Coordinates of C-alpha atoms in Angstrom, one line a residue:
Chain A
X1481 CA 55.9 167.4 99.5
X1482 CA 56.6 170.2 101.8
X1483 CA 57.7 173.6 100.9
X1484 CA 60.1 173.7 103.8
X1485 CA 61.7 170.4 103.1
X1486 CA 61.7 171.3 98.9
X1487 CA 64.0 174.4 100.2
X1488 CA 66.5 172.6 102.9
X1489 CA 67.1 169.5 100.2
X1490 CA 67.9 172.3 96.6
X1491 CA 70.7 173.9 99.2
X1492 CA 72.1 170.4 100.4
X1493 CA 72.1 170.1 96.9
X1494 CA 73.4 173.6 96.1
X1495 CA 76.5 173.3 98.7
X1496 CA 77.8 169.7 98.4
X1497 CA 76.4 168.5 94.5
X1498 CA 73.6 165.9 93.0
X1499 CA 76.6 163.3 93.0
X1500 CA 77.8 163.2 96.4
X1501 CA 74.0 163.0 98.1
X1502 CA 71.5 160.2 98.9
X1503 CA 68.3 160.4 99.5
X1504 CA 66.6 158.4 103.3
X1505 CA 63.0 158.9 103.7
X1506 CA 61.1 157.7 106.3
X1507 CA 57.4 158.8 105.5
X1508 CA 54.4 156.8 103.9
X1509 CA 51.8 156.0 102.1
X1510 CA 51.3 158.2 98.9
X1511 CA 53.7 160.6 100.3
X1512 CA 56.5 158.3 99.0
X1513 CA 55.7 158.2 96.0
X1514 CA 55.6 162.0 95.7
X1515 CA 58.8 162.6 97.5
X1516 CA 60.5 160.6 95.5
X1517 CA 59.3 162.2 92.1
X1518 CA 59.6 165.5 93.9
X1519 CA 63.5 164.8 94.4
X1520 CA 64.6 163.1 91.6
X1521 CA 63.0 164.8 88.7
X1522 CA 60.7 168.1 90.9
X1523 CA 58.4 168.9 93.0
X1524 CA 54.9 167.7 90.6
X1525 CA 51.9 169.9 91.9
X1526 CA 54.8 171.9 91.0
X1527 CA 54.3 175.0 93.6
X1528 CA 57.3 174.3 95.8
X1529 CA 60.8 175.4 95.2
X1530 CA 61.6 172.0 93.1
X1531 CA 59.3 172.7 90.3
X1532 CA 60.9 172.1 87.2
X1533 CA 63.4 171.8 89.3
X1534 CA 64.7 167.9 88.5
X1535 CA 67.6 167.0 90.4
X1536 CA 68.1 163.2 89.6
X1537 CA 68.5 162.2 93.8
X1538 CA 69.1 159.0 94.3
X1539 CA 65.1 158.2 96.5
X1540 CA 65.8 155.2 99.2
X1541 CA 63.0 153.8 102.7
X1542 CA 65.1 153.5 105.3
X1543 CA 62.7 150.3 105.0
X1544 CA 63.3 149.1 102.1
X1545 CA 65.0 145.7 103.0
X1546 CA 68.4 146.5 101.0
X1547 CA 69.4 149.2 103.7
X1548 CA 67.7 148.1 107.0
X1549 CA 69.3 145.4 106.8
X1550 CA 73.0 147.4 106.8
X1551 CA 71.8 149.2 109.1
X1552 CA 73.7 148.8 112.7
X1553 CA 72.0 146.1 114.8
X1554 CA 71.2 149.0 118.2
X1555 CA 69.8 151.6 115.9
X1556 CA 67.9 149.4 113.7
X1557 CA 66.4 147.7 117.5
X1558 CA 66.0 151.9 118.7
X1559 CA 64.6 153.3 115.4
X1560 CA 63.6 150.9 113.2
X1561 CA 62.5 147.5 114.1
X1562 CA 59.0 149.2 114.9
X1563 CA 58.3 150.9 112.1
X1564 CA 58.4 148.4 110.1
X1565 CA 56.2 146.2 111.7
X1566 CA 54.1 149.3 111.5
X1567 CA 53.7 150.5 107.6
X1568 CA 53.4 149.4 104.7
X1569 CA 56.7 147.9 103.7
X1570 CA 55.9 146.1 99.9
X1571 CA 53.8 149.1 99.6
X1572 CA 56.5 151.7 100.0
X1573 CA 58.7 148.9 97.5
X1574 CA 56.1 148.6 94.9
X1575 CA 55.6 152.6 94.7
X1576 CA 59.9 153.6 94.7
X1577 CA 60.9 150.1 92.7
X1578 CA 57.5 152.2 90.6
X1579 CA 58.8 154.3 90.0
X1580 CA 62.6 154.2 89.3
X1581 CA 61.3 151.6 86.9
X1582 CA 59.7 154.9 84.4
X1583 CA 63.2 156.6 85.8
X1584 CA 65.1 154.2 83.8
X1585 CA 62.6 153.2 81.0
X1586 CA 63.1 157.8 80.6
X1587 CA 67.4 157.9 80.5
Chain B
X1184 CA 38.8 159.2 148.0
X1185 CA 39.1 157.2 144.8
X1186 CA 37.6 159.3 141.8
X1187 CA 35.2 157.3 139.2
X1188 CA 33.9 157.8 136.4
X1189 CA 30.3 158.8 137.2
X1190 CA 29.2 160.2 132.6
X1191 CA 30.0 160.6 129.8
X1192 CA 28.6 162.6 126.7
X1193 CA 29.3 162.8 123.8
X1194 CA 27.9 165.5 120.9
X1195 CA 27.6 167.3 117.1
X1196 CA 25.9 169.9 116.1
X1197 CA 25.8 169.9 112.4
X1198 CA 26.9 173.9 111.3
X1199 CA 26.4 173.7 106.9
X1200 CA 26.2 176.5 106.9
X1201 CA 29.3 177.6 109.0
X1202 CA 32.1 175.3 107.4
X1203 CA 32.6 178.4 105.4
X1204 CA 34.3 180.0 107.8
X1205 CA 36.3 177.3 109.1
X1206 CA 40.5 178.2 108.7
X1207 CA 41.1 176.8 105.3
X1208 CA 37.5 177.7 103.3
X1209 CA 37.5 181.6 104.9
X1210 CA 40.9 181.7 103.4
X1211 CA 40.1 180.5 100.1
X1212 CA 37.4 182.6 100.1
X1213 CA 39.2 185.6 99.3
X1214 CA 40.7 183.5 96.1
X1215 CA 40.2 184.1 92.4
X1216 CA 38.4 180.6 91.0
X1217 CA 38.4 179.2 94.1
X1218 CA 36.4 175.9 95.9
X1219 CA 33.9 178.2 97.9
X1220 CA 31.0 177.2 95.4
X1221 CA 31.7 173.5 94.6
X1222 CA 31.5 172.9 99.0
X1223 CA 27.9 174.6 99.1
X1224 CA 26.8 171.5 96.8
X1225 CA 28.8 169.0 98.9
X1226 CA 27.6 170.4 102.2
X1227 CA 24.4 167.5 103.6
X1228 CA 21.3 168.1 105.9
X1229 CA 20.9 167.1 108.9
X1230 CA 19.4 164.1 108.1
X1231 CA 22.2 162.8 106.5
X1232 CA 24.4 164.4 108.2
X1233 CA 22.2 161.9 111.7
X1234 CA 22.2 159.4 109.8
X1235 CA 26.2 158.7 108.8
X1236 CA 27.4 155.5 110.8
X1237 CA 30.8 157.3 112.2
X1238 CA 28.1 160.0 113.8
X1239 CA 25.8 157.9 115.6
X1240 CA 28.4 155.2 116.5
X1241 CA 29.4 158.7 118.4
X1242 CA 26.1 159.1 120.1
X1243 CA 26.4 156.1 120.6
X1244 CA 23.6 154.4 119.2
X1245 CA 26.2 152.5 117.0
X1246 CA 29.4 150.2 119.3
X1247 CA 32.2 152.1 117.3
X1248 CA 33.0 148.7 115.8
X1249 CA 30.3 148.1 114.2
X1250 CA 31.2 150.4 111.7
X1251 CA 33.7 147.8 110.4
X1252 CA 30.3 145.5 109.5
X1253 CA 29.2 148.3 107.3
X1254 CA 30.6 148.6 103.4
X1255 CA 33.2 151.8 102.6
X1256 CA 31.7 154.9 101.5
X1257 CA 30.0 154.9 104.7
X1258 CA 28.3 158.2 103.9
X1259 CA 27.2 155.8 101.6
X1260 CA 24.8 154.1 104.0
X1261 CA 23.3 155.5 106.0
X1262 CA 21.3 153.7 109.5
X1263 CA 18.4 153.7 109.1
X1264 CA 15.7 155.4 111.8
X1265 CA 18.8 156.3 112.7
X1266 CA 17.5 159.5 115.6
X1267 CA 19.5 162.2 116.1
X1268 CA 19.3 161.2 119.9
X1269 CA 21.9 158.9 121.7
X1270 CA 22.7 157.0 125.3
X1271 CA 25.6 159.5 125.9
X1272 CA 25.1 162.3 122.7
X1273 CA 23.1 164.7 120.3
X1274 CA 23.5 165.7 117.0
X1275 CA 22.0 169.3 117.2
X1276 CA 21.4 171.6 113.7
X1277 CA 21.7 174.7 113.6
X1278 CA 18.6 175.8 113.1
X1279 CA 19.0 175.9 117.3
X1280 CA 23.1 176.7 117.6
X1281 CA 22.6 180.1 115.8
X1282 CA 19.0 181.0 118.9
X1283 CA 22.6 178.9 122.0
X1284 CA 24.9 181.2 119.7
X1285 CA 21.9 184.3 120.4
X1286 CA 22.3 182.8 123.8
X1287 CA 26.3 182.3 124.9
X1288 CA 26.7 186.0 123.5
X1289 CA 26.3 189.3 126.4
X1290 CA 27.8 191.2 123.7
X1291 CA 26.0 191.8 121.6
X1292 CA 28.0 190.5 118.8
X1293 CA 25.3 188.0 118.1
X1294 CA 22.2 189.5 115.8
X1295 CA 19.5 187.4 114.3
X1296 CA 17.0 188.6 111.9
X1297 CA 13.5 189.5 114.1
X1298 CA 11.7 187.8 111.1
X1299 CA 13.8 184.2 111.5
X1300 CA 12.5 181.7 113.7
X1301 CA 15.1 179.7 114.7
X1302 CA 14.0 175.6 113.4
X1303 CA 14.4 173.5 117.3
X1304 CA 15.0 170.1 114.6
X1305 CA 13.7 168.2 117.4
X1306 CA 15.9 169.5 119.7
X1307 CA 16.7 167.9 124.4
X1308 CA 15.2 169.3 126.2
X1309 CA 19.0 170.7 126.8
X1310 CA 20.0 172.4 124.5
X1311 CA 16.0 173.8 124.4
X1312 CA 17.0 175.5 127.8
X1313 CA 19.6 177.1 126.6
X1314 CA 18.2 178.9 123.7
X1315 CA 17.7 182.0 123.1
X1316 CA 13.9 183.6 124.0
X1317 CA 15.5 186.4 120.9
X1318 CA 15.0 189.4 123.4
X1319 CA 17.9 191.3 121.1
X1320 CA 16.7 190.7 117.3
X1321 CA 18.0 193.5 114.9
X1322 CA 15.9 194.6 111.2
X1323 CA 17.8 192.6 108.0
X1324 CA 17.9 196.5 107.5
X1325 CA 20.6 196.6 110.1
X1326 CA 22.5 193.1 109.3
X1327 CA 23.3 194.4 106.9
X1328 CA 24.1 197.7 107.3
X1329 CA 27.1 196.1 109.5
X1330 CA 27.9 192.8 107.0
X1331 CA 28.2 195.6 104.3
X1332 CA 30.6 198.2 106.2
X1333 CA 33.5 195.2 107.4
X1334 CA 32.6 195.1 110.3
X1335 CA 30.6 192.0 110.6
X1336 CA 30.0 188.7 109.1
X1337 CA 27.2 187.2 107.6
X1338 CA 25.1 184.4 109.3
X1339 CA 23.6 181.9 106.5
X1340 CA 20.7 178.9 107.1
X1341 CA 20.0 177.4 104.0
X1342 CA 21.8 179.6 101.9
X1343 CA 19.2 182.5 103.0
X1344 CA 20.8 185.4 104.9
X1345 CA 19.8 185.6 108.6
X1346 CA 21.5 187.0 110.8
X1347 CA 25.2 188.4 111.7
X1348 CA 28.5 188.8 114.3
X1349 CA 30.5 191.6 115.0
X1350 CA 33.9 192.9 115.4
X1351 CA 34.1 194.1 118.6
X1352 CA 37.2 196.4 118.4
X1353 CA 38.5 198.0 115.2
X1354 CA 42.2 196.8 115.4
X1355 CA 42.0 193.7 117.8
X1356 CA 42.8 191.0 116.2
X1357 CA 41.3 188.8 119.3
X1358 CA 38.1 190.6 118.7
X1359 CA 37.7 190.4 115.6
X1360 CA 33.9 189.0 114.4
X1361 CA 35.7 186.0 113.5
X1362 CA 37.4 185.4 115.9
X1363 CA 34.5 185.5 118.1
X1364 CA 32.1 183.5 116.4
X1365 CA 35.1 181.0 116.9
X1366 CA 34.6 181.7 120.3
X1367 CA 30.9 181.2 121.2
X1368 CA 31.4 178.5 118.9
X1369 CA 33.4 176.3 121.3
X1370 CA 31.5 178.5 124.6
X1371 CA 27.5 177.4 123.2
X1372 CA 28.7 173.4 121.8
X1373 CA 30.9 173.1 125.2
X1374 CA 27.4 174.8 127.1
X1375 CA 25.0 172.4 125.6
X1376 CA 27.3 169.3 126.0
X1377 CA 27.9 169.5 130.2
X1378 CA 23.6 170.6 129.9
X1379 CA 23.7 167.1 128.0
X1380 CA 25.8 165.6 131.0
X1381 CA 23.5 167.0 133.9
X1382 CA 20.9 165.7 132.5
X1383 CA 21.0 162.2 131.1
X1384 CA 23.3 161.9 134.7
X1385 CA 20.2 164.1 136.8
X1386 CA 23.5 165.8 138.3
X1387 CA 21.9 168.3 140.1
X1388 CA 23.7 171.6 138.4
X1389 CA 24.4 173.3 141.7
X1390 CA 26.4 170.6 143.2
X1391 CA 29.4 170.9 140.3
X1392 CA 32.1 172.2 142.1
X1393 CA 35.0 172.3 139.4
X1394 CA 35.2 172.5 135.1
X1395 CA 38.1 172.0 133.4
X1396 CA 37.9 172.9 129.6
X1397 CA 39.4 171.7 126.9
X1398 CA 38.7 173.0 124.2
X1399 CA 40.3 174.5 122.1
X1400 CA 40.7 177.7 121.8
X1401 CA 42.4 181.5 122.5
X1402 CA 39.9 183.2 124.2
X1403 CA 41.6 186.5 125.6
X1404 CA 41.7 190.1 123.9
X1405 CA 45.1 192.1 122.2
X1406 CA 46.7 191.3 125.7
X1407 CA 45.2 189.1 126.9
X1408 CA 46.0 186.3 123.6
X1409 CA 44.3 183.0 124.8
X1410 CA 43.8 184.5 128.3
X1411 CA 41.4 181.5 129.1
X1412 CA 38.8 180.7 131.1
X1413 CA 36.6 179.6 128.6
X1414 CA 35.4 176.8 131.2
X1415 CA 34.1 179.5 133.8
X1416 CA 32.1 181.1 130.3
X1417 CA 30.3 177.5 129.6
X1418 CA 29.3 176.7 133.7
X1419 CA 28.0 180.4 134.0
X1420 CA 26.0 179.0 130.6
X1421 CA 24.9 175.6 131.4
X1422 CA 23.2 177.1 134.9
X1423 CA 26.7 176.3 137.2
X1424 CA 26.1 179.1 139.9
X1425 CA 28.5 177.1 142.2
X1426 CA 31.1 176.1 140.3
X1427 CA 34.0 177.7 139.3
X1428 CA 36.7 176.5 136.9
X1429 CA 39.9 176.6 134.9
X1430 CA 40.5 175.8 130.9
X1431 CA 43.7 172.8 130.5
X1432 CA 45.5 174.3 127.4
X1433 CA 48.0 170.8 125.3
X1434 CA 46.2 170.6 122.0
X1435 CA 44.6 167.7 121.6
X1436 CA 46.4 165.6 125.0
X1437 CA 44.0 168.9 127.0
X1438 CA 40.4 165.8 127.3
X1439 CA 42.7 163.6 128.9
X1440 CA 45.4 165.9 131.4
X1441 CA 42.3 167.1 131.7
X1442 CA 40.6 164.4 132.5
X1443 CA 44.7 163.3 135.4
X1444 CA 43.2 166.9 136.6
X1445 CA 40.0 166.9 137.5
X1446 CA 40.4 162.8 139.2
X1447 CA 43.8 164.1 140.7
X1448 CA 41.0 167.2 142.8
X1449 CA 38.0 164.8 143.8
X1450 CA 41.4 162.1 145.2
X1451 CA 43.1 164.6 146.8
X1452 CA 39.0 166.2 148.1
X1453 CA 39.8 169.4 146.4
X1454 CA 36.2 169.1 145.2
X1455 CA 33.6 166.7 145.0
X1456 CA 32.0 167.0 141.8
X1457 CA 34.5 167.9 139.0
X1458 CA 33.2 168.1 135.3
X1459 CA 35.8 167.6 132.4
X1460 CA 34.4 169.6 129.0
X1461 CA 35.3 170.6 125.9
X1462 CA 33.1 173.1 123.4
X1463 CA 34.0 172.0 119.2
X1464 CA 36.1 173.5 117.4
X1465 CA 34.9 176.0 113.9
X1466 CA 38.4 176.5 113.3
X1467 CA 39.0 173.1 111.6
X1468 CA 35.9 172.5 109.1
X1469 CA 35.9 172.3 105.9
X1470 CA 40.0 172.1 107.5
X1471 CA 40.3 168.8 104.3
X1472 CA 37.6 170.1 102.6
X1473 CA 39.0 170.5 99.6
X1474 CA 40.4 167.0 98.5
X1475 CA 36.9 165.3 99.8
X1476 CA 35.8 167.2 96.7
X1477 CA 38.1 166.8 94.9
X1478 CA 37.1 163.4 95.3
X1479 CA 33.5 164.3 94.4
X1480 CA 32.4 162.9 98.3
X1481 CA 30.3 165.0 100.5
X1482 CA 32.0 167.9 102.9
X1483 CA 32.2 165.7 105.9
X1484 CA 33.7 168.3 108.5
X1485 CA 30.4 170.6 108.7
X1486 CA 29.4 169.0 112.2
X1487 CA 31.5 171.1 115.3
X1488 CA 32.2 167.9 118.5
X1489 CA 31.2 168.7 122.3
X1490 CA 32.7 166.1 124.9
X1491 CA 31.8 166.3 128.5
X1492 CA 32.5 164.3 131.7
X1493 CA 30.9 164.0 135.7
X1494 CA 34.5 162.9 137.2
X1495 CA 32.9 162.7 141.4
X1496 CA 33.8 160.0 144.3
X1497 CA 33.4 156.6 144.1
X1498 CA 30.2 155.8 144.6
X1499 CA 30.1 151.6 144.5
X1500 CA 29.8 150.8 141.3
X1501 CA 31.1 153.8 138.1
X1502 CA 34.0 152.7 136.7
X1503 CA 38.0 153.9 138.7
X1504 CA 39.6 157.0 136.9
X1505 CA 43.5 155.4 138.4
X1506 CA 45.6 157.9 138.1
X1507 CA 48.3 154.9 139.7
X1508 CA 48.2 154.1 136.3
X1509 CA 48.3 157.3 134.5
X1510 CA 50.9 158.3 131.3
X1511 CA 53.1 161.3 130.4
X1512 CA 55.8 162.0 127.8
X1513 CA 58.9 163.6 129.8
X1514 CA 60.3 166.4 127.7
X1515 CA 64.4 164.5 127.7
X1516 CA 62.2 161.8 125.6
X1517 CA 61.5 161.3 122.2
X1518 CA 58.9 162.2 121.0
X1519 CA 59.2 159.9 118.1
X1520 CA 55.5 157.1 116.9
X1521 CA 57.3 155.3 119.7
X1522 CA 58.3 157.3 122.3
X1523 CA 55.7 157.7 122.4
X1524 CA 54.2 155.3 122.7
X1525 CA 56.9 153.1 125.2
X1526 CA 55.9 156.8 127.4
X1527 CA 52.3 156.6 127.5
X1528 CA 50.9 152.6 127.5
X1529 CA 54.4 150.3 128.1
X1530 CA 55.7 152.3 131.4
X1531 CA 52.0 153.1 133.7
X1532 CA 51.7 149.6 132.5
X1533 CA 54.7 148.3 134.0
X1534 CA 54.8 150.7 136.7
X1535 CA 51.8 148.2 138.1
X1536 CA 53.3 145.3 136.8
X1537 CA 50.5 144.8 133.4
X1538 CA 50.9 143.5 130.1
X1539 CA 49.5 145.4 127.3
X1540 CA 47.4 142.3 126.9
X1541 CA 45.8 142.7 129.8
X1542 CA 44.4 146.1 128.7
X1543 CA 41.0 144.8 126.7
X1544 CA 40.2 148.0 125.2
X1545 CA 42.9 151.4 123.8
X1546 CA 40.9 153.8 123.0
X1547 CA 43.6 156.3 120.8
X1548 CA 43.6 159.7 117.9
X1549 CA 40.4 157.8 116.9
X1550 CA 40.2 160.4 113.9
X1551 CA 37.9 159.4 110.4
X1552 CA 39.3 157.3 108.6
X1553 CA 36.9 158.7 105.6
X1554 CA 37.6 161.9 106.6
X1555 CA 41.3 161.3 106.9
X1556 CA 42.5 159.0 103.9
X1557 CA 40.8 161.4 101.4
X1558 CA 43.7 164.2 101.9
X1559 CA 45.8 161.1 102.4
X1560 CA 46.7 161.9 105.7
X1561 CA 46.5 158.2 107.3
X1562 CA 44.2 156.3 109.0
X1563 CA 45.1 157.4 112.4
X1564 CA 44.0 155.1 114.7
X1565 CA 45.0 151.7 113.2
X1566 CA 48.3 153.6 113.1
X1567 CA 48.5 154.2 116.4
X1568 CA 47.7 150.3 116.9
X1569 CA 49.6 149.3 114.8
X1570 CA 52.6 151.2 116.7
X1571 CA 50.7 149.1 120.3
X1572 CA 50.7 146.1 118.4
X1573 CA 54.8 146.2 116.9
X1574 CA 55.6 147.7 120.2
X1575 CA 54.0 143.9 122.3
X1576 CA 55.7 142.5 120.0
X1577 CA 58.8 143.6 120.4
X1578 CA 58.5 143.4 124.4
X1579 CA 58.4 140.0 123.7
X1580 CA 54.7 139.5 124.6
X1581 CA 52.7 138.6 121.0
X1582 CA 54.5 136.9 118.2
X1583 CA 54.0 138.7 114.9
X1584 CA 51.0 137.0 113.4
X1585 CA 49.3 137.7 116.5
X1586 CA 49.7 141.8 115.0
X1587 CA 46.3 141.5 113.4
X1588 CA 43.6 139.7 116.4
X1589 CA 45.8 142.3 118.8
X1590 CA 44.8 145.4 115.9
X1591 CA 40.8 143.7 116.5
X1592 CA 40.6 142.9 119.7
X1593 CA 42.4 145.9 121.8
X1594 CA 41.3 148.3 118.8
X1595 CA 38.7 150.0 117.1
X1596 CA 37.9 151.7 114.5
X1597 CA 38.0 155.9 114.0
X1598 CA 34.5 157.2 114.5
X1599 CA 35.0 160.8 115.6
X1600 CA 34.8 164.1 113.5
X1601 CA 37.9 165.3 112.5
X1602 CA 37.7 168.3 115.5
X1603 CA 41.7 168.3 117.0
X1604 CA 40.6 167.6 120.9
X1605 CA 37.5 165.8 119.9
X1606 CA 39.1 162.4 119.1
X1607 CA 42.1 162.2 121.4
X1608 CA 40.9 159.1 122.7
X1609 CA 38.3 160.7 124.9
X1610 CA 35.1 159.9 122.2
X1611 CA 35.0 155.9 123.9
X1612 CA 34.2 156.8 127.4
X1613 CA 30.4 156.6 127.1
X1614 CA 30.7 152.5 125.3
X1615 CA 33.9 152.5 127.7
X1616 CA 31.2 153.4 130.6
X1617 CA 27.8 151.1 129.8
X1618 CA 30.4 148.2 128.6
X1619 CA 32.2 148.6 131.8
X1620 CA 28.0 149.0 133.8
X1621 CA 27.0 146.2 132.2
X1622 CA 29.9 143.5 132.9
X1623 CA 31.7 143.3 128.8
X1624 CA 34.7 144.8 130.2
X1625 CA 36.6 145.8 133.1
X1626 CA 39.6 148.0 132.1
X1627 CA 40.4 150.8 129.2
X1628 CA 43.3 152.7 128.3
X1629 CA 42.5 156.5 127.2
X1630 CA 45.8 157.7 124.8
X1631 CA 46.2 161.6 123.6
X1632 CA 48.8 162.6 121.8
X1633 CA 49.1 166.5 121.2
X1634 CA 51.1 168.6 118.3
X1635 CA 53.0 171.1 120.2
X1636 CA 54.7 171.4 117.3
X1637 CA 52.4 173.7 115.4
X1638 CA 52.8 177.0 117.6
X1639 CA 56.1 176.7 116.9
X1640 CA 57.6 176.8 120.0
X1641 CA 59.2 173.2 120.6
X1642 CA 59.8 170.8 118.7
X1643 CA 58.5 168.6 120.0
X1644 CA 55.0 166.6 120.2
X1645 CA 52.9 165.7 123.3
X1646 CA 50.7 162.7 125.3
X1647 CA 49.2 161.9 128.6
X1648 CA 46.7 158.5 128.1
X1649 CA 44.1 157.5 131.6
X1650 CA 43.2 154.0 132.5
X1651 CA 39.3 153.5 133.2
X1652 CA 38.8 150.2 135.0
X1653 CA 36.1 148.8 136.6

């Protein structure tokens, strides 16, 4: 995950507390799993500000059904509808579901 | 005066020994435990690079659509009997290219060993005409002294030292040896593409009036970083005595901007014959090689790309560059994938009262997916085609179930090297010209996008598009 983004999220957690934040991702492919892992258990590449930092943030993706169906219709049509057809939504949902399952087992 | 596309040329230069001077390998080389040794072991031979299916598609020996029928990985399925000459292109070897670098240099920057004769590698007459006569060759001792003093970088061929390139100022970063090597590589590969265009299209060099370079290098010195006009230097090297010119800079969108400018100059009657030329990007060699090495693949980013296009007045048979359908992305528009495609594709089509399906082929950023996928950068053309298809769904032009068919019919697999401006839709123009002349295609839209944010002056992206139609 991008090092600048890691730093920004760490600052937000310091300012507002992890319990008050939810992360909504917008990327695709392999990046989804890596970002979700980075924001929960820490940077798996050990290169960024979140190396060894387990924020445990709740992570969702904008295209997950439970997120996208709650958006106002106008915003969905303008900003989300197209990418729902472009990106592989099933792969994104699988990646996040798999990670949540592993984390639930750990905790 | 209706501007038409008279000819298109795509070239590749296979430069395995220069991959180490790409930005990523060069930075990596100074780190302990660098991957340079692994990189060397995974470089391809000239024959392997020439028989690589996407390269064959690039020079016109294979239709891009045919790549879909070749099993993955493509590097594991070289084309039997592949030639390094194609109907609208050439794959050049490193030997002749070193000689071209020497010829491109007018300041004694490049010294090749007098004891080394550059192999011609079956180069075309166009390429041979750009090779140096070798009047300024150096001795091995002198070359080693320059490299040892830190003023020059080594030039190697098949692992052996054959020359060097020196800086031209001790303190000026813009005239450092590696920067000058980048600039000379763009000049020489651009001149090669232009010279091949002249020969293939039988356009007398004297009749070229104007050259627009869409190469990416920032030519200049410390007071004028990016000062420019590589176009004129390329024109001089290719022997176009009556051509003036200038550079068009817009990251990867530059080739399409340059085509729009060239067509506008011809349509307005300012010039008769304009040429758009793009030389290769040395900095992008081996850009994702660390990922390819991790995945035990060959280092696929071992070629410099080149493109050249002749835009002239209507000859009654070449396809028209339709300026009424030129697309642009104004700064007030969102830089989202949807915002970009609406501005670059839907709006020009709407102006002409056409639907997305009424353009036969879309040539988007045609990055070879075999290079980008292992690096986690996705399949760039496929994502673009999905975006176009999704827009067609949103606009009620096709049903959601028709997305795969739209992508198959109006798109193609990526086949261009990841050379920034080179994959920007334009490598398809050679194929489009052939199909339009054969009467099997009526229209193609070239859509290029540029990542302006990389330069830190704006968060925006940019783009440009143009329609070619018979």
